Short mmCIF file of C-alpha atoms in Angstrom, two decimals:
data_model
loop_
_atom_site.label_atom_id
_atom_site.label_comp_id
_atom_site.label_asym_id
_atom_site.label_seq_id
_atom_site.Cartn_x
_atom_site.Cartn_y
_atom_site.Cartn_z
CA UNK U 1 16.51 -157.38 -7.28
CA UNK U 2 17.09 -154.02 -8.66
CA UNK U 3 15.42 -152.77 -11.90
CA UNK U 4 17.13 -151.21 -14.46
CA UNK U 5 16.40 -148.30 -16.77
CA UNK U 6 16.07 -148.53 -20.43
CA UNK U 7 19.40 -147.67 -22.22
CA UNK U 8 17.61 -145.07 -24.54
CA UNK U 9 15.87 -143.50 -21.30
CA UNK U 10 18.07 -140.14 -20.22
CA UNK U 11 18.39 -140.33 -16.47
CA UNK U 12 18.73 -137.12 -14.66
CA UNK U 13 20.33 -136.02 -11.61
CA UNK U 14 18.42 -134.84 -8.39
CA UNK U 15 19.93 -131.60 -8.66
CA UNK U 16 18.02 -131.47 -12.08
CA UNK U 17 15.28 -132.85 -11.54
CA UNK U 18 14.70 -129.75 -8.67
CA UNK U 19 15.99 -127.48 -11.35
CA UNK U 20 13.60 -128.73 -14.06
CA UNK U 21 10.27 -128.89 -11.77
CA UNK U 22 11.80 -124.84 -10.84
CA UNK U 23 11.59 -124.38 -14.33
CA UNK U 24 7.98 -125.50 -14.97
CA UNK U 25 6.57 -123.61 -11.61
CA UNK U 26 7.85 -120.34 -12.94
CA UNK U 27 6.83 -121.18 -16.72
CA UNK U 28 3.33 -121.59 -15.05
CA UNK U 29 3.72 -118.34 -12.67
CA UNK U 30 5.02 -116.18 -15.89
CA UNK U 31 2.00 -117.57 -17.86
CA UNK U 32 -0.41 -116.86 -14.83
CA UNK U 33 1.06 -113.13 -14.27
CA UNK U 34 0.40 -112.41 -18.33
CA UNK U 35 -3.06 -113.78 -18.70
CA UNK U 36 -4.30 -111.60 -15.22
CA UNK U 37 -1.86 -108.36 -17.03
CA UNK U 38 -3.73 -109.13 -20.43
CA UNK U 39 -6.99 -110.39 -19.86
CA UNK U 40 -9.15 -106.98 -20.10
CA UNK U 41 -7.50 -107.03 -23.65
CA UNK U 42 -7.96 -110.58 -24.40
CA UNK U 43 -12.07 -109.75 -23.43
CA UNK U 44 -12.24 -107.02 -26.13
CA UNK U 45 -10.84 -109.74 -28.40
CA UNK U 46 -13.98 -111.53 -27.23
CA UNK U 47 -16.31 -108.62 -27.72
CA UNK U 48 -14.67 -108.05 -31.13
CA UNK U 49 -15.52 -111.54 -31.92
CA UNK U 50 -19.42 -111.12 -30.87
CA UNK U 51 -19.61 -108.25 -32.99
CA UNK U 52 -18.39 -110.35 -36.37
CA UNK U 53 -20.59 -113.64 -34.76
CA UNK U 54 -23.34 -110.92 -34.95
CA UNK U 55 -22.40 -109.53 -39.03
CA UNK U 56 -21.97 -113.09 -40.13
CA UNK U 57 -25.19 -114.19 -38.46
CA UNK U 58 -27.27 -111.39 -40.34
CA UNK U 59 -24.54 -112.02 -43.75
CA UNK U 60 -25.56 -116.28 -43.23
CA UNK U 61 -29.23 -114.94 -43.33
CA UNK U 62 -28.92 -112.83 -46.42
CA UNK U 63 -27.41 -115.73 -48.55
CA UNK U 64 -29.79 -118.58 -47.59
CA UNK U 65 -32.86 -116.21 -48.30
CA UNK U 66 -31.52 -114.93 -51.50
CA UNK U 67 -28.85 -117.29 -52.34
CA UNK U 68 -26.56 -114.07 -53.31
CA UNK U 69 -22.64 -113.66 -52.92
CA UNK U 70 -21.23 -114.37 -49.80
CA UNK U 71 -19.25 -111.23 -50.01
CA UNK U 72 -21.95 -108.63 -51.64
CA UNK U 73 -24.10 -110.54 -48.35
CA UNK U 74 -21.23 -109.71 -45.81
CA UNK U 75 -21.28 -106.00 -47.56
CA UNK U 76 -24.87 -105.72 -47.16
CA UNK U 77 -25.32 -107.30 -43.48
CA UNK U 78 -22.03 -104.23 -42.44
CA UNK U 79 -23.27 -101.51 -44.29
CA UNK U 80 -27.46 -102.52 -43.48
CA UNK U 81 -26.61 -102.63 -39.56
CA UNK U 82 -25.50 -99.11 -39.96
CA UNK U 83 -27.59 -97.84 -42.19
CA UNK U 84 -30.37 -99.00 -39.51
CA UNK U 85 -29.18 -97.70 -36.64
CA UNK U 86 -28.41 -94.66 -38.43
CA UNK U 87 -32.20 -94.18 -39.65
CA UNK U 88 -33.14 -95.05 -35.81
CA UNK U 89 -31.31 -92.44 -34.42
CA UNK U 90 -32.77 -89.76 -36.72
CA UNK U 91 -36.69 -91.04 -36.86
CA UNK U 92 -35.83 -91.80 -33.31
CA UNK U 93 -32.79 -89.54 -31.83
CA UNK U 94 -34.85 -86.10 -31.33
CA UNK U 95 -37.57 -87.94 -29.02
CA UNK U 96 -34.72 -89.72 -27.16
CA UNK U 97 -32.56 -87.16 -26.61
CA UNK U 98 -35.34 -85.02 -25.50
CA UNK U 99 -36.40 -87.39 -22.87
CA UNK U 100 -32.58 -88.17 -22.21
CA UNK U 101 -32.22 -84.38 -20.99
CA UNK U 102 -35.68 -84.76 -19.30
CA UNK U 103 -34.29 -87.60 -17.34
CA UNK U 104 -30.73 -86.01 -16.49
CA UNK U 105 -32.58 -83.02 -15.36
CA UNK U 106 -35.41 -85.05 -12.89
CA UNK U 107 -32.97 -87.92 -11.43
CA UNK U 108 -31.52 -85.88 -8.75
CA UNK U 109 -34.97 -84.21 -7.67
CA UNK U 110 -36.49 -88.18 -7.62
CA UNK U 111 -33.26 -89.15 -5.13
CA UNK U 112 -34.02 -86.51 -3.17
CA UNK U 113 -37.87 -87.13 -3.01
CA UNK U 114 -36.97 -90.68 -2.31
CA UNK U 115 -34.40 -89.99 0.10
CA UNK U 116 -37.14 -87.69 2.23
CA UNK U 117 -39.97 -90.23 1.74
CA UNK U 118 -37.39 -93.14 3.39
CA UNK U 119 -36.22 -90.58 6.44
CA UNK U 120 -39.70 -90.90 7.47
CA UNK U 121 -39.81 -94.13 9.14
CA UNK U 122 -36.77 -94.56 11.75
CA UNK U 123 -35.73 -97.82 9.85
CA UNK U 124 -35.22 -95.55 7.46
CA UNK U 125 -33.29 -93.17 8.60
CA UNK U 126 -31.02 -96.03 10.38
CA UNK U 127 -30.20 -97.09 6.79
CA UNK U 128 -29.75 -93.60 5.13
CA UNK U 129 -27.47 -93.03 8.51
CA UNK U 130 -25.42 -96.31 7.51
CA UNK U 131 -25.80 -95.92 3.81
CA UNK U 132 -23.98 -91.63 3.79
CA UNK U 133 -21.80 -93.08 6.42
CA UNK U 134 -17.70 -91.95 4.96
CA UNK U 135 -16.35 -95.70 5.79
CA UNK U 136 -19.51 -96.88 3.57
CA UNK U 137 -19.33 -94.01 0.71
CA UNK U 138 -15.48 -94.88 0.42
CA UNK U 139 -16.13 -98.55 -0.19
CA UNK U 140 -18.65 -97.62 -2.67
CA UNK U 141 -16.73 -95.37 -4.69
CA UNK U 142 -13.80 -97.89 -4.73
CA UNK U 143 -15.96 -100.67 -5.90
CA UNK U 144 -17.94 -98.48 -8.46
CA UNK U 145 -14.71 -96.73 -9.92
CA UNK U 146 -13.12 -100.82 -10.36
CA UNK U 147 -16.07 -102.39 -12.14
CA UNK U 148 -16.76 -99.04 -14.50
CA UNK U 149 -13.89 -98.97 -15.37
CA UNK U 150 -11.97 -99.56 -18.91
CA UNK U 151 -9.15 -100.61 -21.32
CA UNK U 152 -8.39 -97.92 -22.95
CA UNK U 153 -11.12 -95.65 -22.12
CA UNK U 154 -15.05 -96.17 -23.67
CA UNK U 155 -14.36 -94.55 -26.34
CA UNK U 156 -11.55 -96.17 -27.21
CA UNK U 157 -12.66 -99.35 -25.93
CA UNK U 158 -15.86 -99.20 -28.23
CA UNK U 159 -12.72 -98.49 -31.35
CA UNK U 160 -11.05 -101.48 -30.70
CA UNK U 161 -14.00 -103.98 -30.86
CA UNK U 162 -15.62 -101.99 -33.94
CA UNK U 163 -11.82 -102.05 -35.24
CA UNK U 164 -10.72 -105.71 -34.56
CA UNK U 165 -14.67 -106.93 -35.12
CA UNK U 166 -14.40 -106.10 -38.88
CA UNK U 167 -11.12 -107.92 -39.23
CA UNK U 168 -12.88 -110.76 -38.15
CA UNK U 169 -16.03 -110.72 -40.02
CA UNK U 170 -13.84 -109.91 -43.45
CA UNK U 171 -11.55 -113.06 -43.01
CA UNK U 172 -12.59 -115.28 -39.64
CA UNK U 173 -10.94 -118.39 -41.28
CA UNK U 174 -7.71 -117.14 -41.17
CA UNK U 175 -7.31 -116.29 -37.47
CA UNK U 176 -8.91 -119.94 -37.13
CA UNK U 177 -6.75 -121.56 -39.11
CA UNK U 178 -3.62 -119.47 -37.32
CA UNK U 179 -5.23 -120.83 -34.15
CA UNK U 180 -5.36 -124.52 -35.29
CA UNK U 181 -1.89 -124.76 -37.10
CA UNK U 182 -0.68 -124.31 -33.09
CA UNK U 183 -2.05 -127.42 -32.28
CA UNK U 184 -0.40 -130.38 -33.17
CA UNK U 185 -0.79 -132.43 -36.32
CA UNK U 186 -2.42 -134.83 -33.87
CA UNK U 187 -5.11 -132.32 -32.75
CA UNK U 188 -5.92 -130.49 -35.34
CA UNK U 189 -9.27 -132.08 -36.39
CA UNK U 190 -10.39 -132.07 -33.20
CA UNK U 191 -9.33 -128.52 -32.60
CA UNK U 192 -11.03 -127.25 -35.59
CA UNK U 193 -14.54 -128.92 -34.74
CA UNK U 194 -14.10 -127.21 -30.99
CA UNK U 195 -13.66 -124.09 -32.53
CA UNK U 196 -16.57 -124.96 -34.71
CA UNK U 197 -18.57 -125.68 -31.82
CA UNK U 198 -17.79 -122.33 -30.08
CA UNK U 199 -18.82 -120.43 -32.97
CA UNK U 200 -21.92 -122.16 -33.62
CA UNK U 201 -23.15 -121.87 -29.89
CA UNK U 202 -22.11 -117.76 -30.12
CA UNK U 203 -24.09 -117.33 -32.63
CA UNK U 204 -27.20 -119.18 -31.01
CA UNK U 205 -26.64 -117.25 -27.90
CA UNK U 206 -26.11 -114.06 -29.17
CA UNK U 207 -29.29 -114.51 -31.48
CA UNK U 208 -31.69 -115.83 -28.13
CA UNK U 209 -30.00 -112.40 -26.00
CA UNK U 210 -30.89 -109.40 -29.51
CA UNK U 211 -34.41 -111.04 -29.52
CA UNK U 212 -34.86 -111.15 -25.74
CA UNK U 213 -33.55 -107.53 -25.90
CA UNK U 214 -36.20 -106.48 -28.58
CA UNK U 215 -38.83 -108.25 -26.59
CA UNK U 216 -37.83 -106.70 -22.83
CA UNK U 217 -37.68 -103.18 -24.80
CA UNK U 218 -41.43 -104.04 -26.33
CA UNK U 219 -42.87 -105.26 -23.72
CA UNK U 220 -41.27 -102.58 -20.99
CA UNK U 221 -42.23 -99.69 -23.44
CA UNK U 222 -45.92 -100.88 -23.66
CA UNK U 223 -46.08 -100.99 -19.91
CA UNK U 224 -44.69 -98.02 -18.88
CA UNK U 225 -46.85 -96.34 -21.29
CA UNK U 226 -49.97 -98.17 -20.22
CA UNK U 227 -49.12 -96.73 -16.68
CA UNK U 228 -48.35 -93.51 -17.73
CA UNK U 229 -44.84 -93.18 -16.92
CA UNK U 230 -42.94 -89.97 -18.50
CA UNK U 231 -40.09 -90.72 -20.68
CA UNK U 232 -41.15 -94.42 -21.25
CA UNK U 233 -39.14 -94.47 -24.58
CA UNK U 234 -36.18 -93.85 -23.13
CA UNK U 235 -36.48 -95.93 -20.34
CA UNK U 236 -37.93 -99.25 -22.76
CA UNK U 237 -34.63 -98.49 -24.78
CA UNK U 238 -32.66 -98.51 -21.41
CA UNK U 239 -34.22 -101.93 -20.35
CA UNK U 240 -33.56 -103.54 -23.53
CA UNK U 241 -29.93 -102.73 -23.85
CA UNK U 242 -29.12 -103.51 -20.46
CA UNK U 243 -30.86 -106.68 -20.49
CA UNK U 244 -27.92 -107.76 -22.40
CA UNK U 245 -26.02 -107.73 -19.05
CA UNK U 246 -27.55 -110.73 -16.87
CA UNK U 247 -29.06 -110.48 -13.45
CA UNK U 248 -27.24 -106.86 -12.80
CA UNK U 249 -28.56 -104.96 -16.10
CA UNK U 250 -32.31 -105.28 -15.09
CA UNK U 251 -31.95 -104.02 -11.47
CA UNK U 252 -29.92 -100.92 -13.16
CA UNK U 253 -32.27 -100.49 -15.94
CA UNK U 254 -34.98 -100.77 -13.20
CA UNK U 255 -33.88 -98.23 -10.67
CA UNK U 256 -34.46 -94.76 -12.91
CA UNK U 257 -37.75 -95.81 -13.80
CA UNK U 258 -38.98 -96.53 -10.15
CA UNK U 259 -37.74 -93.21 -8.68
CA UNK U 260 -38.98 -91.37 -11.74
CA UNK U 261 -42.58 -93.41 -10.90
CA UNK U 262 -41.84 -92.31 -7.25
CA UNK U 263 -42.70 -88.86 -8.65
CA UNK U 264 -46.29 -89.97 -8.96
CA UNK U 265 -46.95 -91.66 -5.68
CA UNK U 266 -45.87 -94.97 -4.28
CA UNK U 267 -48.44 -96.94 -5.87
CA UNK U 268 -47.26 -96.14 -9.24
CA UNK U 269 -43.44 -96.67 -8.28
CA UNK U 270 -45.00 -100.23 -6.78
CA UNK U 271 -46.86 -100.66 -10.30
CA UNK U 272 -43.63 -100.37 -12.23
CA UNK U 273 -41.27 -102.37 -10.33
CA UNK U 274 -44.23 -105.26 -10.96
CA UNK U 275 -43.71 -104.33 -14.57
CA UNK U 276 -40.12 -105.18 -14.25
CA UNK U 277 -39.89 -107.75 -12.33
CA UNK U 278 -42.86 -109.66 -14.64
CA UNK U 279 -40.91 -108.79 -17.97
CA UNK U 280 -38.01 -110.28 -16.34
CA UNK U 281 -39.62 -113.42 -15.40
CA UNK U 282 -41.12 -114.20 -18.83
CA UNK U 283 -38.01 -113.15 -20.16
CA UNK U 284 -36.13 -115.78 -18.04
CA UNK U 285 -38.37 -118.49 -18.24
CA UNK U 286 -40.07 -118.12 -21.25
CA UNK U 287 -38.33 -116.00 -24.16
CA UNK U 288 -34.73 -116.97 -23.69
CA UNK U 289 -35.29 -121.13 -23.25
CA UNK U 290 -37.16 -121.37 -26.36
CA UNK U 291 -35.20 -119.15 -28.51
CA UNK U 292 -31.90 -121.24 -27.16
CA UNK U 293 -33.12 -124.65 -26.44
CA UNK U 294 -30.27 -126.16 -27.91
CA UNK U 295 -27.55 -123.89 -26.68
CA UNK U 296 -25.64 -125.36 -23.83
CA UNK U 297 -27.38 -124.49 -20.81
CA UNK U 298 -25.42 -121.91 -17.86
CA UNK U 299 -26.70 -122.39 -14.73
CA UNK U 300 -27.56 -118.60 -13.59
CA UNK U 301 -25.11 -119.09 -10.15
CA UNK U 302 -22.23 -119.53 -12.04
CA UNK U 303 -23.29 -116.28 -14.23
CA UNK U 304 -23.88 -114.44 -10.95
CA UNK U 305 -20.08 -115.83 -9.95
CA UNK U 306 -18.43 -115.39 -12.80
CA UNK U 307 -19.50 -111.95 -12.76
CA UNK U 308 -18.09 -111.41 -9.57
CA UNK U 309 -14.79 -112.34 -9.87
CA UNK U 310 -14.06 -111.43 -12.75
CA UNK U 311 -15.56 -107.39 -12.16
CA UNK U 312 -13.22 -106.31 -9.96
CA UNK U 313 -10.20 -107.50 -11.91
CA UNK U 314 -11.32 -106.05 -15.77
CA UNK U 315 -13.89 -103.58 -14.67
CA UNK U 316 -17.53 -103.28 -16.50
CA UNK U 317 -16.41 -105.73 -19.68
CA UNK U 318 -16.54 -108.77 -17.37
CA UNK U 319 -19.95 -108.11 -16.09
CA UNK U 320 -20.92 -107.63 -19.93
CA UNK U 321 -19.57 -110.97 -20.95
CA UNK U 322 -18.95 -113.19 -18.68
CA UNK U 323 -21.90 -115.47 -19.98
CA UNK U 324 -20.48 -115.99 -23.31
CA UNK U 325 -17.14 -116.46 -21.48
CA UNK U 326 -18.98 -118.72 -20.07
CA UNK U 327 -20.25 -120.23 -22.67
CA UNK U 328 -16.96 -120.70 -24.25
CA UNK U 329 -15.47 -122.52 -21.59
CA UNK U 330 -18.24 -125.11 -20.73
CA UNK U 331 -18.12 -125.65 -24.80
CA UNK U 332 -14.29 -126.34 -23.79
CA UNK U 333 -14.84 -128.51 -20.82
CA UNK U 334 -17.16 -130.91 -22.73
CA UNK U 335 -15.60 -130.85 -26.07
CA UNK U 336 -11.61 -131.36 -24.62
CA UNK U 337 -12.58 -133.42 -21.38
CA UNK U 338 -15.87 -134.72 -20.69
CA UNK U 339 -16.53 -136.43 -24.09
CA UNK U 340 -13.17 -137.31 -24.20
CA UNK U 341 -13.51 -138.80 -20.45
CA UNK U 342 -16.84 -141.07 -21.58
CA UNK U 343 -14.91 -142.18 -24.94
CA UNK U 344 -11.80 -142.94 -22.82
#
C-alpha cells in the first residue's frame, strides 16, 4: 500500500531537491568564507566590549556605594580611569621610562652573554647550531610576523576598541536589544537572559584577571626587589600586564627578567625564574579560583588550544582573548544546548 502526501504539503522534484540542498551548502560556504574574512574585526568588537564590561563594572560600583546617577557614575568611572592612569604615568612615567631605556639598551648585551654562557657545553652549541640555522630562523620569522600581527595596525587597532568601547558603555542596551529583535518572537526571552548571562560572567572574569594582574605585578615587584634585580619596576609592570594573556604572557614577561638576572650570575637568573614560576602558581591556584569561583570554569587545555588556532589566523588579538572567547561560547553551549538538552 502506498502512502500518500498531505494535500497542503508542496512536493518537489529531484532536480530541486539537488538544487535546494546546492543552495544551502553554498549559503553555509559564503557564511564560512565571511566569518574567517571578518573575524579579526569581529574580535576588536569583543575587545571593545571588555573595555565597556570594564567602565560599567567600576560605573555599577560607584552607584551602589553612593547611590548617585547612573549617568554622573558612568561619567565619573570614564573620566576617573583616565584621570588615574594619567596621574600614574606622571608620579610613575619618569622612573619607567628611565628603566624602559635601561632595558632597551642591556637586552642585546644579556642575549649575547647568554648566548656565550650556552656555547660552552656542546649540547649547547648543538642547539644554538639548530636554533641560527636559515630553515629554522625562516620559520620563526613567519610564525612571529602572523601572530604579532594586526587589524589595522596597533595604533589603530587600540582606536577602534577605545572608539567602539565608549559606544558601548554610553548605550549597551541598544546594541542588545538590536541583537535580540533578530531572534524570533519565540526566542527572544531566552535570548535576552543568554546575553544576560554573557555579560554577567565578563564582568566576573574580567574583575578575577585586573586583580590577579595587580597581585602578579605586587608580588613580582617585591621579589625582584628583594633579590636585587635592576629595573624591577619595569619588569613587575611587565608581568602584570602580560599576565592578562594566559599561559604565553608569563613565559614572555619572564624571559627579560632572567637574562637581565643572567647579568649577575646563574644563581640569581635561577632565583628569579623561582620567583616566576611561584607567583604563577599562587596565581593559578590560589588568586584567580577564589576571586572567580562562580564563573564558569575553562579548562586551561582548551585555553592553550584555542590559542593556537586561532593565532595564526587573527594574529596577537586571539592569543589576548581567546579565554573570554572562550568564555562566551561555553556560556552559549550550556545556555542554548545543554540546559535545553536536560529540560528536553
Amino acid at each position: 500500500m502506498t502512502s500518500k502526501m498531505p494535500s497542503g504539503e508542496k512536493q518537489y522534484s529531484f532536480v530541486q531537491k539537488i538544487w535546494i540542498a546546492g543552495g544551502i551548502l553554498a549559503l553555509i560556504t559564503i557564511l564560512l568564507l565571511l566569518i574567517k574574512a571578518t573575524f579579526s574585526v569581529l574580535l576588536l568588537v569583543l575587545a571593545a566590549v571588555m573595555v565597556a564590561t570594564f567602565f560599567r563594572g567600576v560605573s555599577g560600583f560607584l552607584h551602589r556605594k553612593t547611590g548617585w546617577n547612573n549617568k554622573l557614575c558612568l561619567t565619573l568611572s570614564v573620566a576617573s580611569t583616565f584621570v588615574l592612569l594619567g596621574l600614574f604615568f606622571w608620579l610613575m612615567g619618569a622612573k619607567v621610562q628611565e628603566q624602559m631605556v635601561k632595558l632597551s639598551e642591556i637586552l642585546p648585551s644579556t642575549i649575547q652573554n647568554a648566548r656565550s654562557r650556552i656555547n660552552q657545553s656542546p649540547m649547547g652549541q648543538k642547539i644554538l647550531q639548530q636554533a641560527s640555522s636559515p630553515e629554522t630562523m625562516d620559520k620563526a620569522k613567519g610564525l612571529l610576523s602572523t601572530i604579532f600581527s594586526s587589524t589595522f595596525g596597533i595604533l589603530g587597532d587600540m582606536y577602534v576598541i577605545l572608539f567602539i568601547g565608549i559606544f558601548f558603555t554610553v548605550s549597551p542596551f541598544q546594541y542588545k536589544s538590536g541583537i535580540v529583535k533578530l531572534v524570533p518572537e519565540a526566542g527572544k526571552d531566552k535570548a535576552n537572559d543568554v546575553l544576560n548571562k554573557v555579560g554577567a560572567n565578563l564582568k566576573k572574569w574580567l574583575k578575577g584577571k585586573l586583580f590577579a594582574m595587580l597581585v602578579v605585578a605586587v608580588l613580582t615587584g617585591i621579589g625582584l626587589a628583594v633579590i636585587g634585580v635592576p629595573m624591577w619596576l619595569v619588569l613587575a609592570l611587565i608581568a602584570g600586564l602580560l599576565n592578562f594573556i594566559p599561559n604565553f604572557g608569563p613565559l614572555i614577561a619572564m624571559v627579560p627578567a632572567v637574562l637581565i638576572a643572567l647579568m649577575q650570575g646563574p644563581a640569581t637568573a635561577g632565583m628569579v625564574a623561582g620567583l616566576y614560576i611561584l607567583v604563577q602558581v599562587l596565581e593559578s591556584n590560589f588568586i584567580t579560583p577564589v576571586v572567580q569561583k562562580k564563573l564558569v570554569q575553562v579548562p586551561p587545555a582548551l585555553i592553550i588550544i584555542a590559542q593556537v588556532l586561532i593565532a595564526p589566523l587573527t594574529g596577537v588579538w586571539g592569543i589576548i582573548l581567546a579565554t573570554p572567547l572562550l568564555v562566551i561560547v561555553m556560556v552559549l553551549v550550556k545556555q542554548l544546548y545543554i540546559n535545553r538538552k536536560y529540560v528536553g
